[in-house]
XYZ file of C-alpha atoms in Angstrom:
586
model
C -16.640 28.067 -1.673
C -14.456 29.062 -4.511
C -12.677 30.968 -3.091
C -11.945 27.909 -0.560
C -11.480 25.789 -3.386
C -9.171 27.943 -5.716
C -6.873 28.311 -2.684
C -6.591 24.604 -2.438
C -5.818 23.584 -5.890
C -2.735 26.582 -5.391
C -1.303 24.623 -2.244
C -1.798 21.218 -4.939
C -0.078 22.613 -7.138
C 2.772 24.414 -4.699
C 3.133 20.503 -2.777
C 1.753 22.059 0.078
C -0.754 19.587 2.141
C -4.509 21.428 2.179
C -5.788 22.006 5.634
C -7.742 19.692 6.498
C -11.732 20.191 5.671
C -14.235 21.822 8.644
C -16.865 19.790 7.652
C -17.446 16.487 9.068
C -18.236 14.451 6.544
C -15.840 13.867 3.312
C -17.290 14.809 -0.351
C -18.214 11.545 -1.725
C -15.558 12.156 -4.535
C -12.828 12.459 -1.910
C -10.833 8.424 -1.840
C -10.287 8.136 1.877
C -6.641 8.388 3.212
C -5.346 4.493 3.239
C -4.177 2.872 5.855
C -0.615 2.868 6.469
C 1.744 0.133 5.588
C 2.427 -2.122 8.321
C 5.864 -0.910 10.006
C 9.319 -3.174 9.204
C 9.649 -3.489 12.954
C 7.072 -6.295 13.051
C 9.074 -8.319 10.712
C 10.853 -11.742 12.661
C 14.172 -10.437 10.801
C 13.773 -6.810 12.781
C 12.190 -8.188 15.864
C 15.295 -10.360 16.367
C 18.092 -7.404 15.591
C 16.018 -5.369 17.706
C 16.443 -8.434 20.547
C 20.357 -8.795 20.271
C 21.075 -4.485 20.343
C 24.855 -3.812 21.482
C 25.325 -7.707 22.023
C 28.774 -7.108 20.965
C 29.076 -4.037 23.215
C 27.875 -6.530 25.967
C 30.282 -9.123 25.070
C 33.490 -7.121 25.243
C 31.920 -5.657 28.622
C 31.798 -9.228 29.452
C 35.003 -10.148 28.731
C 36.616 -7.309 30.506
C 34.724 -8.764 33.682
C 36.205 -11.800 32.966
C 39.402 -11.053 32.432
C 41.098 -12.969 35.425
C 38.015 -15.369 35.878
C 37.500 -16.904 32.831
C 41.104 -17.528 31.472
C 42.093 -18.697 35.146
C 39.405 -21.393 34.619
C 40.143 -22.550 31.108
C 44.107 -22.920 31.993
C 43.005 -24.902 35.092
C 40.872 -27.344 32.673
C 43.662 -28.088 30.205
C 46.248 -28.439 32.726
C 44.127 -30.705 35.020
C 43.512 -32.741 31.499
C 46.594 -32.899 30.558
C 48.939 -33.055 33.317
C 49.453 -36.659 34.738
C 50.688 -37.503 30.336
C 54.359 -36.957 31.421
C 53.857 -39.865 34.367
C 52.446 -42.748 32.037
C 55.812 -43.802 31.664
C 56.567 -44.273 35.640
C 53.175 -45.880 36.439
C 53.842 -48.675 33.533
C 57.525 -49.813 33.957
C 57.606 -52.395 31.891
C 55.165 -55.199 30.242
C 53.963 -57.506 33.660
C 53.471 -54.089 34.917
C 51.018 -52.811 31.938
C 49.306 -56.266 31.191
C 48.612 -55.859 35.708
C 47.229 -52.412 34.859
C 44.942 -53.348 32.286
C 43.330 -56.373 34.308
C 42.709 -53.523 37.051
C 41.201 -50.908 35.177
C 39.039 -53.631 33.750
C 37.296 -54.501 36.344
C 33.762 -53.301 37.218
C 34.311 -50.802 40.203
C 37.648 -48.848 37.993
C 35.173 -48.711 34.947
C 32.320 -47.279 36.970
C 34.430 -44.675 38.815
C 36.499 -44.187 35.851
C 35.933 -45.161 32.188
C 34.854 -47.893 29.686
C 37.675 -49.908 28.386
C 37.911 -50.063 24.620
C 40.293 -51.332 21.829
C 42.318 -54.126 20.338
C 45.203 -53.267 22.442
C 45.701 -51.315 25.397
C 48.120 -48.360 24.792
C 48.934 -45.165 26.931
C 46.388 -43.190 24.498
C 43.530 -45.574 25.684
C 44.922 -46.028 29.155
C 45.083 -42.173 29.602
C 41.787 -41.863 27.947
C 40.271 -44.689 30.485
C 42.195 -42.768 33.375
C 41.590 -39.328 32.925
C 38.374 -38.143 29.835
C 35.397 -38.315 32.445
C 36.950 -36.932 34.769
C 38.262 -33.928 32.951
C 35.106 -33.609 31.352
C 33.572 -33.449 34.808
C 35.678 -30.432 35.817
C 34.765 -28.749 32.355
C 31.309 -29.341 33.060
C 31.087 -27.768 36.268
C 33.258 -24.790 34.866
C 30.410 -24.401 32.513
C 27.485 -24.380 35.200
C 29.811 -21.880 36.677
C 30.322 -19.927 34.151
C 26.500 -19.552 33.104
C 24.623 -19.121 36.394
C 27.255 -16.259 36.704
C 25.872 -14.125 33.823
C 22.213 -15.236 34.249
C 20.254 -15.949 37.288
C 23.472 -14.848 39.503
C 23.112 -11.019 37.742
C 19.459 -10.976 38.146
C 19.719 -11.608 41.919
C 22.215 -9.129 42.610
C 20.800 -6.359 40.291
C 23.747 -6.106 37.414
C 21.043 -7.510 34.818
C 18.540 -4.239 36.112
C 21.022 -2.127 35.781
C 21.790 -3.140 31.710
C 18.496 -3.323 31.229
C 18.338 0.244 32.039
C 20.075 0.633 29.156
C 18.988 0.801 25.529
C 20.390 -3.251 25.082
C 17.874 -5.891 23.531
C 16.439 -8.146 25.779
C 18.331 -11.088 24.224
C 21.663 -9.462 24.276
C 22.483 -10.986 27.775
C 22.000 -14.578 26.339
C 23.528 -13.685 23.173
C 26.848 -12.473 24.292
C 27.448 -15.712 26.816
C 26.288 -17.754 24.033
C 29.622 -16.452 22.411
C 31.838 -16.631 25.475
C 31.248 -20.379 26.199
C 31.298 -21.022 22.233
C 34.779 -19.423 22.601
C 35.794 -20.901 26.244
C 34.850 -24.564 25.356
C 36.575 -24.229 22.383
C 39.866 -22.929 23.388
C 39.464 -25.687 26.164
C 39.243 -27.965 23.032
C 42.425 -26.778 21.446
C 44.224 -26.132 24.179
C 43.897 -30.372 25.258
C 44.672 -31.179 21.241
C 47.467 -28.982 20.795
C 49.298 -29.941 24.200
C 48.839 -33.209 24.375
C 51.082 -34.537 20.811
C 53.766 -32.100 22.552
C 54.902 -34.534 25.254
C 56.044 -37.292 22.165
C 54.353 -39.834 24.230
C 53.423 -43.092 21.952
C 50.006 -43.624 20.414
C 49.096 -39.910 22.068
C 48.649 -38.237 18.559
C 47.194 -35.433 16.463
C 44.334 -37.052 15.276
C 43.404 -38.866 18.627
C 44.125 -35.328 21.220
C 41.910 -33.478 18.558
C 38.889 -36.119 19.350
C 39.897 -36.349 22.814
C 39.997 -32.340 23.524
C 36.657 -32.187 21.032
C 34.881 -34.773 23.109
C 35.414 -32.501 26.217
C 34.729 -28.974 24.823
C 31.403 -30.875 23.262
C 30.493 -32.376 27.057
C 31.221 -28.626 28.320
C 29.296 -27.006 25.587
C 26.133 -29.190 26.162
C 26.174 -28.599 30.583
C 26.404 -24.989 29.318
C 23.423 -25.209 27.086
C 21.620 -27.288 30.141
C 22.027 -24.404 32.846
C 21.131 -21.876 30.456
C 17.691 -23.478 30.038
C 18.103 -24.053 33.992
C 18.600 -20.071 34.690
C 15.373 -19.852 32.784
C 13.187 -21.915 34.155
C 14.192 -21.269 37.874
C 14.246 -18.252 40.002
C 16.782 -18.560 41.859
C 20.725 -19.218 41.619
C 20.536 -22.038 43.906
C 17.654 -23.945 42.406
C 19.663 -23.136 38.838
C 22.843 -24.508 40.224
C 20.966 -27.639 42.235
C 19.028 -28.837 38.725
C 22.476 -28.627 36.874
C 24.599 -30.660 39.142
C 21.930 -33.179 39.661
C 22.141 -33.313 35.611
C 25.838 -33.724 36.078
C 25.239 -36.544 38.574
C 22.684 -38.404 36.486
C 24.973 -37.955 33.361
C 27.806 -39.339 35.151
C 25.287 -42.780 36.904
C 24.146 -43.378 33.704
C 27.836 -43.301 31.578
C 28.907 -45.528 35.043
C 26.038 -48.123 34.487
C 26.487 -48.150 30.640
C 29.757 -48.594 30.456
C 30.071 -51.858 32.207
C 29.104 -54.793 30.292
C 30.137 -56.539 27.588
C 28.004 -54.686 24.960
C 29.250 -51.404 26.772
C 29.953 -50.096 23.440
C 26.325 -50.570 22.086
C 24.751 -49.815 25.507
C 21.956 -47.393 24.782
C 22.591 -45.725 28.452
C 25.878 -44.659 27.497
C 24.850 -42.592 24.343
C 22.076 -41.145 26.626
C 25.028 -39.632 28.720
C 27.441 -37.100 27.414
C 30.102 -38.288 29.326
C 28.941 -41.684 27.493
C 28.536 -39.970 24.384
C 31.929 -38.591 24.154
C 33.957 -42.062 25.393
C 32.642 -43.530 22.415
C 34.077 -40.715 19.912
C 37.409 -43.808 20.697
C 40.200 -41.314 21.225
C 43.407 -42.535 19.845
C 41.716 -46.089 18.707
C 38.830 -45.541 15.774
C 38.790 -41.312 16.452
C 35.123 -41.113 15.698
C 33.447 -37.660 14.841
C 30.036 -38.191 14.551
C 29.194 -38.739 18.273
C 30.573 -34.522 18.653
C 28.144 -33.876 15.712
C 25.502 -35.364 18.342
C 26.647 -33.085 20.929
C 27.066 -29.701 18.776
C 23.008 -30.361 17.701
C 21.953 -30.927 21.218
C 23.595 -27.995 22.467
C 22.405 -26.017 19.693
C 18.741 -27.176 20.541
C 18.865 -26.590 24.265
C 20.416 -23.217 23.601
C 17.843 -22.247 21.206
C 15.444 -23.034 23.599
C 16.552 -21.183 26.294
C 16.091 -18.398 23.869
C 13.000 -18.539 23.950
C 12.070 -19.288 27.078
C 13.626 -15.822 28.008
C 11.753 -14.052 25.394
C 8.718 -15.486 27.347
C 10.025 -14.621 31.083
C 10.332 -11.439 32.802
C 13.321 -9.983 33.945
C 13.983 -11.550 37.612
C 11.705 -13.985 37.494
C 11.660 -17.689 36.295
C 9.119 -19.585 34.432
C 8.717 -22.123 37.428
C 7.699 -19.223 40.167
C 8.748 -19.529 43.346
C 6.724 -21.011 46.146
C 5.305 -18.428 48.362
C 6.155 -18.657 51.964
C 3.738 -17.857 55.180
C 2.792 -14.748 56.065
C 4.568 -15.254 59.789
C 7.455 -17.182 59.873
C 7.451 -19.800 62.868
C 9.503 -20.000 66.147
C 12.334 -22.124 64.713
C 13.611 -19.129 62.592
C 13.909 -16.830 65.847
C 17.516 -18.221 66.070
C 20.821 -17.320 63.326
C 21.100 -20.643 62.704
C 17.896 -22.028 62.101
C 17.425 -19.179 59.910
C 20.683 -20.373 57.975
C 19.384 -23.898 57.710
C 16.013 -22.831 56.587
C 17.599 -21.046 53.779
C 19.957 -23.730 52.647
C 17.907 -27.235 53.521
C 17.271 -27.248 49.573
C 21.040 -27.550 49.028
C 21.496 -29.843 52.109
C 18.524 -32.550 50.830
C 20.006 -32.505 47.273
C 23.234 -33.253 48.223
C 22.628 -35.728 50.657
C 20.550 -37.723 48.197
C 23.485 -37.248 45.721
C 25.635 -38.747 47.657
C 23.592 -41.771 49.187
C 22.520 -42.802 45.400
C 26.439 -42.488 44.626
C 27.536 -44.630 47.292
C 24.967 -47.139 46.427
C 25.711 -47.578 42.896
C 29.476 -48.181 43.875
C 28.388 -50.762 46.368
C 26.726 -52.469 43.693
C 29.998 -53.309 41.619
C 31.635 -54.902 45.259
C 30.604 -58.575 44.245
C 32.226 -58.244 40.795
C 35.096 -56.730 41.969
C 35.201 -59.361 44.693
C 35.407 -62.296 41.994
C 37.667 -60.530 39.483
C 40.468 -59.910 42.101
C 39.653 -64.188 43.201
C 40.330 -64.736 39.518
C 43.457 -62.737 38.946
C 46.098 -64.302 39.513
C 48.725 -61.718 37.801
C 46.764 -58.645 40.280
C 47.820 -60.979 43.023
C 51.161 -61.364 42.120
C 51.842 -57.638 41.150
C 50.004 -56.845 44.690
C 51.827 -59.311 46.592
C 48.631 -61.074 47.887
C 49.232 -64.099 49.868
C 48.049 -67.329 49.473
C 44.533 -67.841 51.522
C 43.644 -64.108 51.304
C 39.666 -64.093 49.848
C 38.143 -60.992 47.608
C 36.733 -59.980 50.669
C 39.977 -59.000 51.895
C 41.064 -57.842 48.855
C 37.789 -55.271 48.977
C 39.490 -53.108 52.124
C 41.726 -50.931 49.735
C 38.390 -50.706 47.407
C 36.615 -49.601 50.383
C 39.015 -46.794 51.192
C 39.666 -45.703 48.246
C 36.315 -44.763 46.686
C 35.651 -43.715 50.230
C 37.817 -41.206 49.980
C 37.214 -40.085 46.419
C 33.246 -39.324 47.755
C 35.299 -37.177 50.699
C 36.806 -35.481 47.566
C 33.278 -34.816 46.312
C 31.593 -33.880 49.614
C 34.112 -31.251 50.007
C 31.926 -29.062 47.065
C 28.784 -28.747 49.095
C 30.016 -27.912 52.420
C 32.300 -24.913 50.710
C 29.627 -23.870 49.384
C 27.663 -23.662 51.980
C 29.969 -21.623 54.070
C 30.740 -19.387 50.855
C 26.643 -18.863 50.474
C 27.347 -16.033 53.812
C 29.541 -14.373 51.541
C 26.501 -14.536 48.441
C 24.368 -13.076 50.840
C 26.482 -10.260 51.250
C 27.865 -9.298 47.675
C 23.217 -9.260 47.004
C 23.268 -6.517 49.871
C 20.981 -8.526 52.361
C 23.488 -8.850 55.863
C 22.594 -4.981 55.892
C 19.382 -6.129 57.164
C 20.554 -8.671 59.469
C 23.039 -7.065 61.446
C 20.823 -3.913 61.415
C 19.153 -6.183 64.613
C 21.039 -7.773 67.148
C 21.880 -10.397 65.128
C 26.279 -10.576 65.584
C 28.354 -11.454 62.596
C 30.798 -14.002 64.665
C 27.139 -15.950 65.451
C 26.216 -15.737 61.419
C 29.442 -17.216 60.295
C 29.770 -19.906 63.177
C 26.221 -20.825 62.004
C 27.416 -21.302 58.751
C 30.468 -23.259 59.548
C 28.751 -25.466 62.323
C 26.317 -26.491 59.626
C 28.884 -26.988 57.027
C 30.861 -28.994 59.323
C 27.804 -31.626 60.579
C 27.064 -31.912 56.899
C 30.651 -33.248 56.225
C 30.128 -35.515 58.832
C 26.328 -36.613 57.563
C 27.542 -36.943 53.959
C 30.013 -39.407 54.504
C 27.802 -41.370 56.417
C 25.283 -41.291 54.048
C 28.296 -42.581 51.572
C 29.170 -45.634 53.825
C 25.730 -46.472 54.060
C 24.796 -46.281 50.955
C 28.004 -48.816 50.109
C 26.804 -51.522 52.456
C 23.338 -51.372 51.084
C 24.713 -51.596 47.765
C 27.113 -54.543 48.785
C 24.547 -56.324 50.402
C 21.747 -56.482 47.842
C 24.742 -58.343 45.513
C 26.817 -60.107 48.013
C 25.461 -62.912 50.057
C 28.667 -62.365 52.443
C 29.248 -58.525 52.565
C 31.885 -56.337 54.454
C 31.029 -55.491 57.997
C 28.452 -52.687 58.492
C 31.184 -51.166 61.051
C 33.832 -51.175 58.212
C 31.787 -48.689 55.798
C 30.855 -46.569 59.311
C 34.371 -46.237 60.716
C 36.124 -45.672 56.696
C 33.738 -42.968 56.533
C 34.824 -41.370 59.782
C 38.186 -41.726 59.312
C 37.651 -39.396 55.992
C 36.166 -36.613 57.917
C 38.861 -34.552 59.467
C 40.063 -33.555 55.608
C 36.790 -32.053 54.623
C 36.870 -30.314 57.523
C 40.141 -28.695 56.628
C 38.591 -27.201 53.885
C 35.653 -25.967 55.653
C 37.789 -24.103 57.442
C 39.672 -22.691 54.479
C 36.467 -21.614 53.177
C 35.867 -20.049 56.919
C 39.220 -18.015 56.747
C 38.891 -16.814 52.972
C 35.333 -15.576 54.071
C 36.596 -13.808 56.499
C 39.944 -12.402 55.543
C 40.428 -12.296 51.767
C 36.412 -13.270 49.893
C 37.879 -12.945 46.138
C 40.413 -15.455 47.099
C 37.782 -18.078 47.587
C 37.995 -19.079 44.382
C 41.364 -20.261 44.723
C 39.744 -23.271 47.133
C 38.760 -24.980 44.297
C 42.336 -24.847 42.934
C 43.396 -26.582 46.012
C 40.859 -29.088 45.769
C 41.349 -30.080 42.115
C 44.909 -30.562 43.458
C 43.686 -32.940 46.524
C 42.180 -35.181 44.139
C 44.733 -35.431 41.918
C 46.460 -36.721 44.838
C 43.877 -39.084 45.973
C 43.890 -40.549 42.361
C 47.484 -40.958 41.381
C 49.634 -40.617 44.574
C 49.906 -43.227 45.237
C 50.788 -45.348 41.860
C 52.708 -42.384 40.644
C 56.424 -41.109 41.635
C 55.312 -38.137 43.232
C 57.265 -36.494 46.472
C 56.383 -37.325 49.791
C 55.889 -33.509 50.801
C 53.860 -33.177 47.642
C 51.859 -35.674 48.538
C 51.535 -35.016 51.953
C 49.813 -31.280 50.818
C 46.663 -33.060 50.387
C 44.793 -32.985 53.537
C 43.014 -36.524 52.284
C 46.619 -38.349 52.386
C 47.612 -37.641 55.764
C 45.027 -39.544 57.989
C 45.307 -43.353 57.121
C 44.060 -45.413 54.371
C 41.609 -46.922 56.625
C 40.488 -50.464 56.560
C 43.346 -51.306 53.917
C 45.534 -49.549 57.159
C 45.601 -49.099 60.939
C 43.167 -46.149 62.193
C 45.503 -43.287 63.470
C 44.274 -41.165 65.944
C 47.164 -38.134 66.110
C 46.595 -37.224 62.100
C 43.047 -37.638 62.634
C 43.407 -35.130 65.601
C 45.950 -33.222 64.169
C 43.514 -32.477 60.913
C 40.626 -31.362 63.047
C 42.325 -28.944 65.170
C 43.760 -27.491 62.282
C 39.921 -27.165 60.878
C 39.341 -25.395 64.413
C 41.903 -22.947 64.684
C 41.591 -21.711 60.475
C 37.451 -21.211 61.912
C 38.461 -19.421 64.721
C 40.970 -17.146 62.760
C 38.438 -16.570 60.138
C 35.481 -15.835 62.477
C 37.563 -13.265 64.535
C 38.592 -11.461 61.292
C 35.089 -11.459 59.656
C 34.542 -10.096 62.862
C 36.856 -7.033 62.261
C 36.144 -6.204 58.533
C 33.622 -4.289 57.088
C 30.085 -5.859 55.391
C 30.247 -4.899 51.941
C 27.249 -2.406 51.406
C-alpha cells in the first residue's frame, strides 16, 4: 500500500492521471468525479447553426440550377407588368374617349375581373394600376408556387432532397437557402417594375408611385411563397402542395373581387383579408401608401417562420398531414391505362372543376349591375355606337364572351398540366414500371391527352353554367341558358390547341414545355387588350382564342372552329408518334 500510494502522488506531481483504483468502492476521502458540463451543442444558438450547415453552399448550388429557370421567370413578370405602358396613349385618344373608359372600368363586372377604382381623378397611373396590378400580381404569385414546390415537396418526390441529405447539410438548409432565393427573386421583380416603369415618361407614372406599385407585387409574391412553403410541409405530395396553393390563389383573388365593389370598397374588410386586396390599397400613383407592404412583409415573415418549424417536426419525405392509405387490391376499373391515369389525377380534376364553377358564378352575379349601368350610360352608348331601343340585356352579349373567354384563358392551366403530369411521372423514374408490362407508351400519352381534352370541354361548361346560375339568382329576366352553353363551346377549340402543344413538347422536346406558359401569358394578353389596343392583325391573330368568333356579341363560325380542332389533332398525333420513338428517361 505504500508503495501503491508513493507511486501515485509521483504521477500527481508529474500531471500524469493515476490508474484508476482496483477496488470497488472509493476511500471516503476521495470527492467523486463531477459530472460534466452540459455540452454547447444543446444551446438554441448551436442547435440552429447546426440546422442551417452549408446553407450558403446550398444556395449557390441552387442558383446554378436555376440559372435559365429562375431569371427566365422574373424577366417574364416585369415585362408582362410592364408592357401594355407604351399603349395607354392609343387606347385613350383624347378626353370623350378617357371620361368613356372610366365609366367602363367602373362598373361592377370590370372591377371584379379587374381592379377597384380609386382616386380624385382618373389618370393613366390609376387606369394602368386598375388595368393591369392584379393581374400581374397573379402571374407573380403563381411564379412563386412554382418556384417553391420546385425545391421542396417536388425534390423530395424525385429523390434530389435524399441525395443532400446524404450529405453533411443541416436539416434546415433546404428551407433556408429558398428562403433567400425568393427574398432575392421577389425583390428584383420589385425593382425591376419600379425602375422600368418612370422610363417610358408617361404622365402621372412616377418614381414614387412604380416603387409602391412594383413593392405591392413583390409583397403579394413574397406572401404565396411563404403560403406554399407551409403547403410543402404539411402535404405529401407535389400535387396536393400545388392544389392547396392555387385554391389560396383563387380565394385571394374572390375575396379582393367581392371587396372591391362597393362604395366603401376602400374600407371593405374583405379586401385587406386578400393580398391582392391588400396591395390595391397601398394607392399606386394616388396616396402611395407603405404601410399595407409592412402588413405583407410580417405575414410572410410569420408563415415562413412557421414553415420552419413545421419541418423541424416532419421527416424527410413525408408531410405532417399523411397520406391516405389505399386498398390492399386495387379494383377492376384500374385494369385499363386510362382509368389508371384518371385515378391518379381525379384530385386535380375535382379541384379545378370546382374552381372554375365558383368563378363563373361569382361573375354571373355582377350581370344585373352591369345590365343597369350600361341602361344608364348614355356616353358608353354613344362611344359604342348603341342604337336607340337596344336593352342591357343586349348590351350583356360582348360581357358574355368576353369573360367567357378569359375563363378559356384560365382553363388552359389545368389541362397542360395534366398532360405535362406523364412527363412528372417520368423525370420520378416510375414509367420504368409501367412499360415494363404490356402497357404501350402511344396508349399512356393518348390517355393523358383524351382526358385533358374532355376536361377542356367539362370546364367550360362548368363556366357557362355557373354564369347563368349566377345571372339568374340576381336577374329576374336573365340571358338564355343556350347562350352561356353555346359561348362556352365556341371557346373550346383554343384550349385544345394548347393541349396539343403540351402533347407535342411531351413528346418531342420535354424542357421546352416550359415555354407553353410563355405562349399563354401571350394569349391573354391578347384576349385582354386586342382588341382596344392598335395591335397587328397577324399579331393578333397568334392567339389561338382570337381566331374563332366572339360568340354571342358575333355570328358562330364553323371553319375556325374546325380549323382550331384539327390543328389540336394533328400536333397530338405528331407528338404521340414521336413519344413513341424516343427513349423513357431512366
Amino acid at each position: 500500500m505504500p508503495a501503491t500510494a508513493a507511486t501515485h502522488k509521483q504521477k500527481l506531481n508529474s500531471g500524469q492521471n493515476p490508474a484508476p483504483s482496483s477496488s470497488p468502492n472509493p476511500a471516503p476521502n476521495q470527492n467523486p468525479a463531477p459530472n460534466p458540463s452540459p455540452s454547447t451543442s444543446s444551446s438554441p444558438l448551436s442547435n440552429l447553426l447546426s440546422a442551417l450547415t452549408r446553407t450558403p453552399s446550398l444556395l449557390r448550388f441552387t442558383l446554378r440550377l436555376d440559372r435559365l429557370w429562375l431569371p427566365g421567370w422574373i424577366l417574364a413578370c416585369i415585362v408582362f407588368a410592364i408592357s401594355f405602358i407604351p399603349v395607354l396613349p392609343s387606347l385613350v385618344g383624347d378626353e370623350q374617349m378617357l371620361n368613356a373608359l372610366q365609366e367602363t372600368m367602373s362598373s361592377p363586372a370590370v372591377i371584379a375581373m379587374c381592379g377597384m377604382m380609386y382616386g380624385d381623378e382618373y389618370t393613366f397611373g390609376v387606369m394602368y394600376t386598375q388595368m393591369m396590378f392584379v393581374w400581374s400580381a397573379l402571374v407573380v404569385g403563381v411564379m412563386n408556387i412554382f418556384l417553391v414546390n420546385r425545391h421542396t415537396r417536388s425534390n423530395e418526390e424525385e429523390g434530389r432532397s435524399e441525395l443532400l441529405g446524404s450529405l453533411p447539410l443541416g436539416k434546415a438548409a433546404p428551407l433556408a437557402s429558398l428562403t433567400i432565393i425568393v427574398l432575392g427573386a421577389n425583390v428584383l421583380i420589385a425593382l425591376g417594375i419600379a425602375v422600368c416603369m418612370p422610363a417610358f415618361n408617361m404622365e402621372s407614372i412616377d418614381v414614387a408611385g412604380s416603387l409602391v406599385y412594383g413593392a405591392g407585387i413583390g409583397g403579394i409574391g413574397l406572401i404565396f411563397a411563404a403560403l406554399t412553403m407551409v403547403f410543402a410541409q404539411v402535404c405529401s405530395t407535389s400535387k396536393s402542395t400545388i392544389g392547396f396553393s392555387f385554391a389560396a390563389l383563387g380565394i385571394a383573388y374572390l375575396l379582393r373581387a367581392v371587396g372591391d365593389m362597393g362604395a366603401d370598397a376602400a374600407t371593405n374588410p374583405l379586401g385587406f383579408i386578400s393580398p391582392f386586396g391588400l396591395g390595391e390599397r397601398t394607392f399606386p400613383f394616388y396616396e402611395n401608401l407603405w404601410w399595407p407592404l409592412g402588413v405583407m412583409v410580417l405575414a410572410a415573415a410569420v408563415l415562413i417562420a412557421l414553415a420552419f418549424v413545421l419541418n423541424a417536426r416532419r421527416d424527410q419525405g413525408a408531410g405532417l398531414l399523411q397520406a391516405r392509405r389505399g386498398k390492399a387490391h386495387g379494383s377492376r376499373f384500374l385494369i385499363s391505362q386510362i382509368s389508371l391515369s384518371l385515378r391518379l389525377l381525379r384530385g386535380t380534376i375535382i379541384a379545378w372543376a370546382l374552381v372554375m364553377l365558383i368563378l363563373g358564378a361569382c361573375y354571373g352575379l355582377v350581370f344585373n349591375d352591369l345590365s343597369s349601368f350600361y341602361d344608364a350610360s348614355p356616353t358608353i352608348q354613344a362611344v359604342l355606337g348603341i342604337v336607340d331601343g337596344v336593352t342591357g340585356l343586349e348590351l350583356l352579349k360582348p360581357v358574355i364572351g368576353t369573360l367567357t373567354m378569359m375563363m378559356a384563358t384560365i382553363a388552359v392551366v389545368p389541362v397542360v398540366i395534366i398532360v405535362n403530369q406523364l412527363q412528372s411521372e417520368e423525370r420520378r423514374g416510375r414509367l420504368e414500371v409501367l412499360f415494363g408490362t404490356a402497357s404501350s407508351k402511344i396508349i399512356a400519352l393518348l390517355s393523358y391527352t383524351i382526358i385533358a381534352a374532355v376536361c377542356a370541354l367539362v370546364f367550360q361548361l362548368l363556366v357557362g353554367l355557373g354564369m347563368w346560375a349566377g345571372a339568374l339568382a340576381v336577374m329576374d329576366n336573365p340571358p338564355a341558358f343556350e347562350i352561356f352553353i353555346k359561348t362556352a363551346l365556341n371557346t373550346v377549340p383554343p384550349i385544345l390547341v394548347f393541349v396539343g402543344l403540351a402533347v407535342l413538347l411531351v413528346g418531342v422536346a420535354p424542357k421546352l414545355s416550359p415555354m407553353l406558359w410563355v405562349f399563354l401569358a401571350y394569349a391573354f394578353l391578347m384576349v385582354y387588350f386586342g382588341s382596344v389596343v392598335d395591335i397587328p392583325e397577324w399579331a393578333i391573330k397568334i392567339s389561338p382564342f382570337m381566331i374563332v368568333a366572339n360568340y354571342p356579341e358575333e355570328a358562330f363560325r364553323l371553319a375556325p372552329w374546325l380549323a382550331l380542332t384539327g390543328v389540336f389533332v394533328v400536333l397530338s398525333a405528331v407528338g404521340i408518334i414521336a413519344y413513341r420513338l424516343r427513349d423513357i428517361k431512366a
